[in-house]
Coordinates of C-alpha atoms and ligand atoms in Angstrom, one line a residue:
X23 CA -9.0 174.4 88.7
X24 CA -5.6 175.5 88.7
X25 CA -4.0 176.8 91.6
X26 CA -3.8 180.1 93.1
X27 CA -1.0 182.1 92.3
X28 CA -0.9 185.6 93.5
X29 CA 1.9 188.1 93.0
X30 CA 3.6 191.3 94.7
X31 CA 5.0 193.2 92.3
X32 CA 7.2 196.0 93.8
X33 CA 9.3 198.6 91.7
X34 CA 12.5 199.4 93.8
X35 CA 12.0 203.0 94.0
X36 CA 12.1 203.8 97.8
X37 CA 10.9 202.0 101.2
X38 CA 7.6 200.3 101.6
X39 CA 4.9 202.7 102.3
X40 CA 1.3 201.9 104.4
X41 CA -0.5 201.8 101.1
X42 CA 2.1 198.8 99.7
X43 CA 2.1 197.0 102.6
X44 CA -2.0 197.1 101.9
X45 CA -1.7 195.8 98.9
X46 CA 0.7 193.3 100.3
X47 CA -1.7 192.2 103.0
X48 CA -4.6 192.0 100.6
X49 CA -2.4 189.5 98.0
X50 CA -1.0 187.8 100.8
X51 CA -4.3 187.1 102.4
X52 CA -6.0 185.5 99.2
X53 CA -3.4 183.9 98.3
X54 CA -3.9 182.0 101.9
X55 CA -7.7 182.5 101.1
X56 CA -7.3 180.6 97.8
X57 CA -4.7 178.1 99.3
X58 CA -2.1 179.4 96.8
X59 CA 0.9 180.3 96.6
X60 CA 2.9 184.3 96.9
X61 CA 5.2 185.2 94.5
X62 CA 7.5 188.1 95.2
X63 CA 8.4 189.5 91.3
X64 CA 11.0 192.5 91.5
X65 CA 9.9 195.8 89.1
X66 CA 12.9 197.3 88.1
X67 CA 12.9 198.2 84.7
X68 CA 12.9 201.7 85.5
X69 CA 16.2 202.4 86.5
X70 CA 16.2 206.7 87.1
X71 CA 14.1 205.6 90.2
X72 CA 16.0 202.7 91.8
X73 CA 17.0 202.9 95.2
X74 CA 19.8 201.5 96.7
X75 CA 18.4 198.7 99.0
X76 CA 14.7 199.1 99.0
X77 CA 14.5 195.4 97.5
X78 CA 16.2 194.4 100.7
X79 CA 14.4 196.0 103.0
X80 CA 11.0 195.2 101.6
X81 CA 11.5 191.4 101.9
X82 CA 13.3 192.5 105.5
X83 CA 10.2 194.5 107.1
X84 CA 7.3 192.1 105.6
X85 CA 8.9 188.8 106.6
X86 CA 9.0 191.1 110.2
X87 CA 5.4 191.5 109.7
X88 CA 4.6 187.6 108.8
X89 CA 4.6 188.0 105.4
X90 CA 5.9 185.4 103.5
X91 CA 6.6 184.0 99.9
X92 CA 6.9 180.9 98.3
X93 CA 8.7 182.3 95.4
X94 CA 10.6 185.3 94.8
X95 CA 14.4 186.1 94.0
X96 CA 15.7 185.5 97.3
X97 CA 14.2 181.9 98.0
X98 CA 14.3 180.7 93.9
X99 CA 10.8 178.9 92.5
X100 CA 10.0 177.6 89.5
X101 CA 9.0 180.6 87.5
X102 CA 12.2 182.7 87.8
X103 CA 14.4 184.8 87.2
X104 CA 12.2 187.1 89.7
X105 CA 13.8 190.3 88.7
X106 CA 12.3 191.9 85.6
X107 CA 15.8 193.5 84.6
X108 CA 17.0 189.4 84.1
X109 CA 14.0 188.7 82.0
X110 CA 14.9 191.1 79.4
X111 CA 15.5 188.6 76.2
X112 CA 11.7 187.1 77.7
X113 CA 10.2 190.6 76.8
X114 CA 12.3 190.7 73.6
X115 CA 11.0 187.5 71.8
X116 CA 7.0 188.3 72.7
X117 CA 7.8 192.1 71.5
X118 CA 9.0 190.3 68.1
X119 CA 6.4 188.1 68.2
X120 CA 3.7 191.3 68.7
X121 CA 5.1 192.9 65.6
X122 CA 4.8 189.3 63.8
X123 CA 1.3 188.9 64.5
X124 CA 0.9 192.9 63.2
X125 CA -0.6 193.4 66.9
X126 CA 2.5 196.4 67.8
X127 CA 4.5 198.4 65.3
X128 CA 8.0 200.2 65.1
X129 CA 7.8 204.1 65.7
X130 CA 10.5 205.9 64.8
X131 CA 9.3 209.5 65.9
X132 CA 12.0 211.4 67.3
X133 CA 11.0 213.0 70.7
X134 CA 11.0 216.5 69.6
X135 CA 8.4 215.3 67.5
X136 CA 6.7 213.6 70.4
X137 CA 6.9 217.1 72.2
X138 CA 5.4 219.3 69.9
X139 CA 2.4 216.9 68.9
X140 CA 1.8 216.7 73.0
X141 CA 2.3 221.1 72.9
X142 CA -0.2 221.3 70.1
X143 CA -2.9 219.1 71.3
X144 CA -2.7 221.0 74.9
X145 CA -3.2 224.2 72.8
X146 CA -6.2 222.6 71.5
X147 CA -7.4 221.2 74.3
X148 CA -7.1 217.8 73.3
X149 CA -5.8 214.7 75.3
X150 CA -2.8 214.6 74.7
X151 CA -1.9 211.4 72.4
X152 CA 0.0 209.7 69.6
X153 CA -0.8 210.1 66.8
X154 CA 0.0 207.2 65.6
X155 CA 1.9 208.7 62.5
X156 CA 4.4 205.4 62.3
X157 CA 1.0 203.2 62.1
X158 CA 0.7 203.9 58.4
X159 CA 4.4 203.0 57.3
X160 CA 5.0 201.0 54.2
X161 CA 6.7 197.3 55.5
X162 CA 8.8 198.8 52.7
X163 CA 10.2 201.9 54.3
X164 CA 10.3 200.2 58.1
X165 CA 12.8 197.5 56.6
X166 CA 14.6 200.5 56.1
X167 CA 14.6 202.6 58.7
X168 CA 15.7 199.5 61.0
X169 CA 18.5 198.6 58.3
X170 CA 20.0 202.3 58.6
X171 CA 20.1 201.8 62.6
X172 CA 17.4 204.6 63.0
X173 CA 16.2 204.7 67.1
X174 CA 12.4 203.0 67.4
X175 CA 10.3 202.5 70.3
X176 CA 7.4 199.5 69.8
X177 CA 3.9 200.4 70.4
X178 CA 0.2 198.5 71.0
X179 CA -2.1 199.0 67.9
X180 CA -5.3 199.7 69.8
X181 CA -8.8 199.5 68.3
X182 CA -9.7 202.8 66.5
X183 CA -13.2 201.9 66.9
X184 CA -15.6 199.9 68.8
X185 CA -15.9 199.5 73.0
X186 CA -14.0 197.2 75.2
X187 CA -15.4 195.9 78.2
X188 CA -13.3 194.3 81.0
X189 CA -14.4 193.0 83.8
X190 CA -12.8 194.1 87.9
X191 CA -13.6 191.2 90.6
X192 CA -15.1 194.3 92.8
X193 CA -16.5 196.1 89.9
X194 CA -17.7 194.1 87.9
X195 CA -17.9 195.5 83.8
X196 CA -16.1 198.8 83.2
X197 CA -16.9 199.7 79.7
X198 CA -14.3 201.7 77.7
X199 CA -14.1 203.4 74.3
X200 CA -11.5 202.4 71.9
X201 CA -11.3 205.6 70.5
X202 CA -9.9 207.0 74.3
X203 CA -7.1 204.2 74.3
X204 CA -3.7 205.4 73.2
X205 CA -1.2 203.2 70.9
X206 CA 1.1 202.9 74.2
X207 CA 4.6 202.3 74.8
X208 CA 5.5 198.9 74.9
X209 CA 9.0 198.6 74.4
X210 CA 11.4 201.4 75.0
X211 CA 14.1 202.5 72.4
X212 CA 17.0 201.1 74.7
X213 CA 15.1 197.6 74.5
X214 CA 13.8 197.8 78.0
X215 CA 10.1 197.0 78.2
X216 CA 7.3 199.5 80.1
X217 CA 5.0 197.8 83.1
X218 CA 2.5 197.5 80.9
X219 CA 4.5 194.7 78.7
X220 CA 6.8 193.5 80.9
X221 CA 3.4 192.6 83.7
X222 CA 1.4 191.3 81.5
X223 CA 4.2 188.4 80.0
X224 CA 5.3 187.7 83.6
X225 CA 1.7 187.5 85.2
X226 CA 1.2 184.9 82.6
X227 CA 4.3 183.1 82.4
X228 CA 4.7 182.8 86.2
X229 CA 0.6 181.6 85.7
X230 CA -0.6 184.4 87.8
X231 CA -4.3 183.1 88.7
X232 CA -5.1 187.1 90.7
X233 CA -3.8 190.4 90.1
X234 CA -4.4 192.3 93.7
X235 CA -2.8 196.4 92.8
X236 CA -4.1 199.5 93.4
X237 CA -7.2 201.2 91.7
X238 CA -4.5 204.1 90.1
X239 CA -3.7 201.1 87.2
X240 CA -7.7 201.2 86.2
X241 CA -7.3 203.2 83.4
X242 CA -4.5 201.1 82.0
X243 CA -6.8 197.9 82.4
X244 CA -8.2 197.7 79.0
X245 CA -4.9 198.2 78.0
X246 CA -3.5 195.2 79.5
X247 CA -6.4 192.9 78.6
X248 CA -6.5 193.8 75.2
X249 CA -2.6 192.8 75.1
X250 CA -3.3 189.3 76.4
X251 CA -6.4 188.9 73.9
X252 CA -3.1 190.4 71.2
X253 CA -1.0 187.4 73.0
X254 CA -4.1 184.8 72.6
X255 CA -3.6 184.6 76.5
X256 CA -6.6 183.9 78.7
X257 CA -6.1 187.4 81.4
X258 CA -6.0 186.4 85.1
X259 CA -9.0 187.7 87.5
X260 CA -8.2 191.5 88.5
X261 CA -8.5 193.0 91.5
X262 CA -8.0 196.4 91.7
X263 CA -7.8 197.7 95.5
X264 CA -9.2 201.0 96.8
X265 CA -7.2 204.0 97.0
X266 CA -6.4 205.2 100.0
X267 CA -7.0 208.9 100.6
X268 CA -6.0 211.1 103.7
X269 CA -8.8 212.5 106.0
X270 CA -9.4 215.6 104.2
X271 CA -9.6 213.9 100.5
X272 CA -6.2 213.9 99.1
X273 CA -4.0 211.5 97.8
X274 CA -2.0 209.5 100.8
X275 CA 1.3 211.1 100.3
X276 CA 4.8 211.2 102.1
X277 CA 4.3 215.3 102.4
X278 CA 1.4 214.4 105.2
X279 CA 4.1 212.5 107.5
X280 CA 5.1 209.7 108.2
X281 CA 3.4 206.7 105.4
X282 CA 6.8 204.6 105.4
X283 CA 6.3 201.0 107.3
X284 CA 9.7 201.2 109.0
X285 CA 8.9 204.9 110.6
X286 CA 5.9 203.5 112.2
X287 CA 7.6 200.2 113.3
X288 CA 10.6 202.4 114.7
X289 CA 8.1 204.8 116.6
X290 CA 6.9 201.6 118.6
X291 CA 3.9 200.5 116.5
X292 CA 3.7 196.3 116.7
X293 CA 3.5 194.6 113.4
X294 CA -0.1 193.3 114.3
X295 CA -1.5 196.4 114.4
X296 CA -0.1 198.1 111.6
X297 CA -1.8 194.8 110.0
X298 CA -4.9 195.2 111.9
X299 CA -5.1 198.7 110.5
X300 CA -3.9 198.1 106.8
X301 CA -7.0 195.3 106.5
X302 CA -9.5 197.7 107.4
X303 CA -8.7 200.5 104.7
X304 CA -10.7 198.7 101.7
X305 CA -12.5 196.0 103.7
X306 CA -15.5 195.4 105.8
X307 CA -15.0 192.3 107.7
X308 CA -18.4 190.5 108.2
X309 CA -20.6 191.4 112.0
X310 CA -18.1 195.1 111.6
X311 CA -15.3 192.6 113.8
X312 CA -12.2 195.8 114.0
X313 CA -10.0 193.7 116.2
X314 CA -7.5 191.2 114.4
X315 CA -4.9 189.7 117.3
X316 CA -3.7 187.0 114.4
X317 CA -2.7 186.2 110.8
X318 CA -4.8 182.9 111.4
X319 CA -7.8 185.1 112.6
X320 CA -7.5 187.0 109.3
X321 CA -6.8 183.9 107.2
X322 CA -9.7 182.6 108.3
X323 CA -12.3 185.7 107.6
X324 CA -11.0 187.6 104.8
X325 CA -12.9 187.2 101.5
X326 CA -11.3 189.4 98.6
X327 CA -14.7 189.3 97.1
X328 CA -15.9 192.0 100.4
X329 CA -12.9 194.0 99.1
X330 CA -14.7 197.9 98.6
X331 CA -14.3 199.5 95.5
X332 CA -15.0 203.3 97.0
X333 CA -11.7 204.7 98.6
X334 CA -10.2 204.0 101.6
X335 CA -9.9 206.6 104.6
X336 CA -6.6 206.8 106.1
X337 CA -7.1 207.8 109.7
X338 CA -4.1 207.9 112.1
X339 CA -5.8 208.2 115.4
X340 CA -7.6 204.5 114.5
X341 CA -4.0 203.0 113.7
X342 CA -3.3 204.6 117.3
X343 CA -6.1 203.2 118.8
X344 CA -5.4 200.1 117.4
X345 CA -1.8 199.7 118.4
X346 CA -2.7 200.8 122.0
X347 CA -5.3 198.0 121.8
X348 CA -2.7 195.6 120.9
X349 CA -0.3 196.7 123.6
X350 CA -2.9 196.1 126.2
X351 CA -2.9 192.6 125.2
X352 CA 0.5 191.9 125.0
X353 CA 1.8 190.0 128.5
X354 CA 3.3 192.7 130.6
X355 CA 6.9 191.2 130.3
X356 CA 6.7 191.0 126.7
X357 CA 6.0 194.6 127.3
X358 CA 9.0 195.3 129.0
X359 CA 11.2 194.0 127.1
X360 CA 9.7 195.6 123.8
X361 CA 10.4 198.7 125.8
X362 CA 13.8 198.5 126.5
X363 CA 15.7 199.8 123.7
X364 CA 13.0 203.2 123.7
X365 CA 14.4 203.2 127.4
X366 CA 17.8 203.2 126.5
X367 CA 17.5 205.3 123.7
X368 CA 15.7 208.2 125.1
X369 CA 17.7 207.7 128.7
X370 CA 21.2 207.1 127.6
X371 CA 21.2 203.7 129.7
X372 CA 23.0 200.7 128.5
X373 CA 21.4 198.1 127.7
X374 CA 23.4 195.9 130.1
X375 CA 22.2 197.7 132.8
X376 CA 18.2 197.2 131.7
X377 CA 19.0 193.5 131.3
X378 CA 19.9 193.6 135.0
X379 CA 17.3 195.9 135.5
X380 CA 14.5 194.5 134.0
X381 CA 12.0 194.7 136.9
X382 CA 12.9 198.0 136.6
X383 CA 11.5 198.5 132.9
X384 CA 8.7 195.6 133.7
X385 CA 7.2 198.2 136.6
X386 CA 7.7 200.8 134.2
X387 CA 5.6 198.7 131.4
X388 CA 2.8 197.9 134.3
X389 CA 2.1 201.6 134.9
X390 CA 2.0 202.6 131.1
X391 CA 0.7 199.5 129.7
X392 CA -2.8 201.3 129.6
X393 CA -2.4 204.8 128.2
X394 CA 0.8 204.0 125.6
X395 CA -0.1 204.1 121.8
X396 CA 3.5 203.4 121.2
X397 CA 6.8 202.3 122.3
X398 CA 8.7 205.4 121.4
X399 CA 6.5 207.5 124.1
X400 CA 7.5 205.9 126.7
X401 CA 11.0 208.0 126.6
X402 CA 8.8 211.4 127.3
X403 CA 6.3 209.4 129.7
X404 CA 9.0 208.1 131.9
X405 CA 11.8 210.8 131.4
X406 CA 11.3 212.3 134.9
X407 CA 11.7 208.8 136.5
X408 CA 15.6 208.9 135.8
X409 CA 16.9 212.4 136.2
X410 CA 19.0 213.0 139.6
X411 CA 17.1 216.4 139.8
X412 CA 13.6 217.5 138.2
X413 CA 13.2 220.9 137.3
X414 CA 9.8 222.4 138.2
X415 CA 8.0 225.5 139.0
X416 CA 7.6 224.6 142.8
X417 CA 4.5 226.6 142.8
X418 CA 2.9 223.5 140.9
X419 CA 3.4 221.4 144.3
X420 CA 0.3 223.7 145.5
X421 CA -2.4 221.1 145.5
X422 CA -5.4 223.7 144.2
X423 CA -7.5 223.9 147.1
X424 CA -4.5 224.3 149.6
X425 CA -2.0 226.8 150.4
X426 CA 1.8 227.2 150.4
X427 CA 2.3 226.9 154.1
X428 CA -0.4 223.8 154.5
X429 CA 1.9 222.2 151.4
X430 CA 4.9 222.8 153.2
X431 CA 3.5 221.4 156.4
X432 CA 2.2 218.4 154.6
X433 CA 5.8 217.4 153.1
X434 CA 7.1 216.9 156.3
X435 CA 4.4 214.9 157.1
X436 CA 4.7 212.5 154.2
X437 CA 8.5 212.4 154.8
X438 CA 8.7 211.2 158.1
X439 CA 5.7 208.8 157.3
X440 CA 8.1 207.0 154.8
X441 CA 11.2 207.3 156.5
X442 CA 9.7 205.1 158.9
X443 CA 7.9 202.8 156.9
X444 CA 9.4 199.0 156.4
X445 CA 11.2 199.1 153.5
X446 CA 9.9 195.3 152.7
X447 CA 6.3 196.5 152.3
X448 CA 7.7 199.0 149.7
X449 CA 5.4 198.1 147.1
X450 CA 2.3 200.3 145.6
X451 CA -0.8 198.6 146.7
X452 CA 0.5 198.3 150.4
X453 CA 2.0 201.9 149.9
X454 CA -1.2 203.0 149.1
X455 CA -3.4 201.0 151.9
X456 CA -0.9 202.1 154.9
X457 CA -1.0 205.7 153.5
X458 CA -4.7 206.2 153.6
X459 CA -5.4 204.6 156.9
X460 CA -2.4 206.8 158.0
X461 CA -4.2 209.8 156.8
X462 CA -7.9 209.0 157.8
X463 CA -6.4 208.2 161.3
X464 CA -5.0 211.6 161.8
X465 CA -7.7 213.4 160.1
X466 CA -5.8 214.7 157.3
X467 CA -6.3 215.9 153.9
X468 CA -5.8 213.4 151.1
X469 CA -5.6 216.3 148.4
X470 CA -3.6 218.4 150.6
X471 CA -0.8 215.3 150.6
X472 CA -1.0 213.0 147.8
X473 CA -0.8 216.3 145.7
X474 CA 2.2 217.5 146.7
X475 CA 3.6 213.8 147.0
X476 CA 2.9 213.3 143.6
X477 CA 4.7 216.1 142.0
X478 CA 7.9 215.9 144.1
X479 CA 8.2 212.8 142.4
X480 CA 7.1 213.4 138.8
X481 CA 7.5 216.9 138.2
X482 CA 4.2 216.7 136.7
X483 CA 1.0 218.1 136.7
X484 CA -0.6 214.7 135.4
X485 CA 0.9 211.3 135.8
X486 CA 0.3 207.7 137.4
X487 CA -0.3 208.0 141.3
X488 CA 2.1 208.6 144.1
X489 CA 2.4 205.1 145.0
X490 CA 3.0 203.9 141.9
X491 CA 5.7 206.4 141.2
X492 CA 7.0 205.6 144.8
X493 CA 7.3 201.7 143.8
X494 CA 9.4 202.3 140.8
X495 CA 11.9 204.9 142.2
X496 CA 12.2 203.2 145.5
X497 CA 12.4 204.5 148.9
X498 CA 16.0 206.1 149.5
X499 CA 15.3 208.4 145.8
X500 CA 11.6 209.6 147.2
X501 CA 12.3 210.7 150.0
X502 CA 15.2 212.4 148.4
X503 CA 13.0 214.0 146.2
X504 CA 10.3 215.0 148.7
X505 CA 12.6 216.5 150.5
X506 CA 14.4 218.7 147.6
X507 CA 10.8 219.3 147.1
X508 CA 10.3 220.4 150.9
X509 CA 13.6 222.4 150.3
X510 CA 11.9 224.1 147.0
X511 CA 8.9 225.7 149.1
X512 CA 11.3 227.0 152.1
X513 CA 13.8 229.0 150.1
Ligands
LIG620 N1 5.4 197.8 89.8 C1 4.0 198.3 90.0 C2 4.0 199.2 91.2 O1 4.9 199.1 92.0 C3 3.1 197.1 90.3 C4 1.7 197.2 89.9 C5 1.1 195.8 89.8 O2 0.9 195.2 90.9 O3 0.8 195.3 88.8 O4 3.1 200.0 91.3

């Protein structure tokens, strides 16, 4: 058996969205299923949609997510050029050789002719279709037409009868009519090729063993294989992936938010989770496993047979569940210094000073590490660790089921319990031990003071515990704020 060789096939038209990086992931992964090889093949022949750099930041983000190819245009292979706009003369000399064989014809119709046809057909309420007027031209009259340098597109002479049946790895036989098949497009008048030409010649020049793309290019199928059967080509094994549909039904789109890779990776989500979550939207790994922590765990499960073929559900609370998953695992210092540049961003600190701080941000990571679902919170989480000043409705330092003057009372208390604690057992679990003997001893209220406590120090209504937020800020900058706090409640 010949060796598996499984392609990504991009069109530069904007930055990598989740549902590419699926189809990525699931080519990627059989290729390693298969032991093959991954082929990066550039789309580019349609030129009103090319962005400026989205072929460079493609390769960029997936070789950040692991992804990598044995082939493409920036590592060379065997089967180049990799970029369909050099293959140009390739798509030439097979549309010549179509029109040989009597398998595609020249069509000269001009495109106001196109229009009206399409107009009158939608008035009819017919699909709209060509009708393949130039089909029936005399070889006569078409050596003619080319000699006087008239404009002619080349198009696929589909059965006008009959059924054809291909067959989808997922699907199995997908019968279609002939008569429902258009004579497509499959060169354009300025001697650029469409997909549907230009895939077909590379995926079987560069011996394509698997085509892994989205379930959208099913109707097109039939299309494709009966141009190889036109070619005398044997068609590689398709597999057409799910779509992916938003929670309520629709279409993923860019209008819901965010769907681009590099606005979830710049938000703080890790490259294993986005991974983790693209695997799941089309397939069921075996015993309902969700959790991924490895390309080699994937590797060694995935079976592009167990692909679905119903839609995918894209559901961004499970990509946030997932990523908090995969933060919880991460070592706490890898943590920290995954953190620092949302520190830095969000608190106007250099960088410098986080390098010399890092058990700064590494306390920082240890109190978040189990609620963050990304990086890029951790700038509104922390915020009120670094101002000089916090601004809060003092009222809020009234612990519910005490009273201003008890609160007040109570301050005083917990300040002069810290300005006399030792400064080396300034760490949260002894803070914690010393302050709760300290208050059972004298037969106080833990509500009426670790309430109080708390909020001088975050501002908040909800956040990690006193000591904790104690540890990190130190003791000169609580006792500060307890007693700006205490200062709040007398005025
Ligand atoms: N250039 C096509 C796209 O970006 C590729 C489809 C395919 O994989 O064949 O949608």
């Amino acid at each position: 058996m010949p060796d598996a060789r499984l392609r990504l096939a991009p069109s530069p038209t904007g930055f990598l969205h989740l549902g590419n990086l699926r189809t990525a992931i699931f080519g990627y992964l059989t290729a390693k299923q298969l032991r093959g090889h991954f082929i990066l093949r550039i789309e580019d022949t349609d030129n009103k949609r090319r962005v400026q750099g989205a072929e460079d930041s493609l390769i960029k983000v997936l070789a950040q997510l692991g992804i990598k190819f044995d082939e493409g245009p920036h590592i060379g292979g065997g089967y180049g050029p990799y970029v369909q706009t050099e293959r140009l003369d390739i798509y030439q000399h097979y549309a010549q050789k179509l029109i040989d064989s009597g398998k595609a014809y020249y069509c000269f119709c001009s495109q106001e002719r196109l229009e009206k046809l399409r107009a009158d057909q939608t008035a009819s309420h017919l699909p709209p279709r060509y009708d393949r007027a130039c089909r029936r031209l005399s070889a006569k009259e078409i050596a003619q037409r080319l000699a006087a340098g008239e404009k002619y597109v080349i198009r696929q002479k589909m059965p006008t009868k009959g059924e054809i049946t291909v067959i989808d790895a997922l699907r199995g036989a997908i019968t279609f009519a002939a008569s429902d098949l258009d004579d497509q497009v499959l060169m354009k008048s300025n001697g650029i090729p469409t997909y549907q030409l230009a895939s077909v010649i590379d995926d079987h020049l560069m011996e394509i063993s698997h085509v892994t793309r989205g379930a959208e290019w099913l109707p097109s199928f039939p299309k494709n294989i009966l141009l190889y059967q036109a070619f005398g080509w044997t068609p590689p094994e398709f597999i057409h992936l799910p779509l992916i549909l938003n929670k309520d039904g629709g279409k993923l789109s860019k209008r819901q938010g965010d769907v681009f890779v590099e606005q979830f990776l710049d938000k703080g989500y890790l490259p294993l989770a986005l991974i983790n979550f693209c695997v799941l939207l089309g397939w069921h790994p075996q015993g309902d496993q969700e959790i991924f922590t490895s390309w080699t765990d994937l590797i060694s499960q995935f079976d592009y047979r167990k692909i679905n073929s119903s839609p995918a559900i894209f559901d961004l609370d499970k990509l946030n569940f997932l990523n908090g998953y995969h933060l919880r695992q991460l070592p706490t210092e890898q943590l920290a210094e995954l953190l620092i540049p949302y520190l830095t961003e969000n608190q106007a600190l250099t960088t410098e000073k986080f390098k010399k701080e890092f058990n700064f941000s590494l306390k920082i990571a240890k109190l978040y590490q189990e609620r963050l679902k990304n990086l890029n919170e951790i700038g509104e989480l922390s915020r009120n660790l670094y101002l000089d000043q916090l601004n809060y409705d003092p009222a809020l330092l009234v612990w519910k089921k005490s009273t201003p003057a008890a609160t007040i009372e109570a301050l005083k208390t917990v300040i002069n319990f810290l300005k006399n604690y030792p400064q080396a057992d300034w760490e949260t679990a002894k803070l914690q031990t010393a302050t709760m003997d300290f208050l059972q001893k004298n037969n106080l209220s833990n509500g009426d003071h670790l309430w109080p406590w708390r909020v001088a120090l975050s501002g908040l209504a909800a956040s990690p515990s006193p000591f904790e937020l104690a540890d990190i800020l130190g003791q000169t900058v609580t006792i500060k704020r307890l007693r700006r706090a205490l200062q709040s409640m007398q005025v």
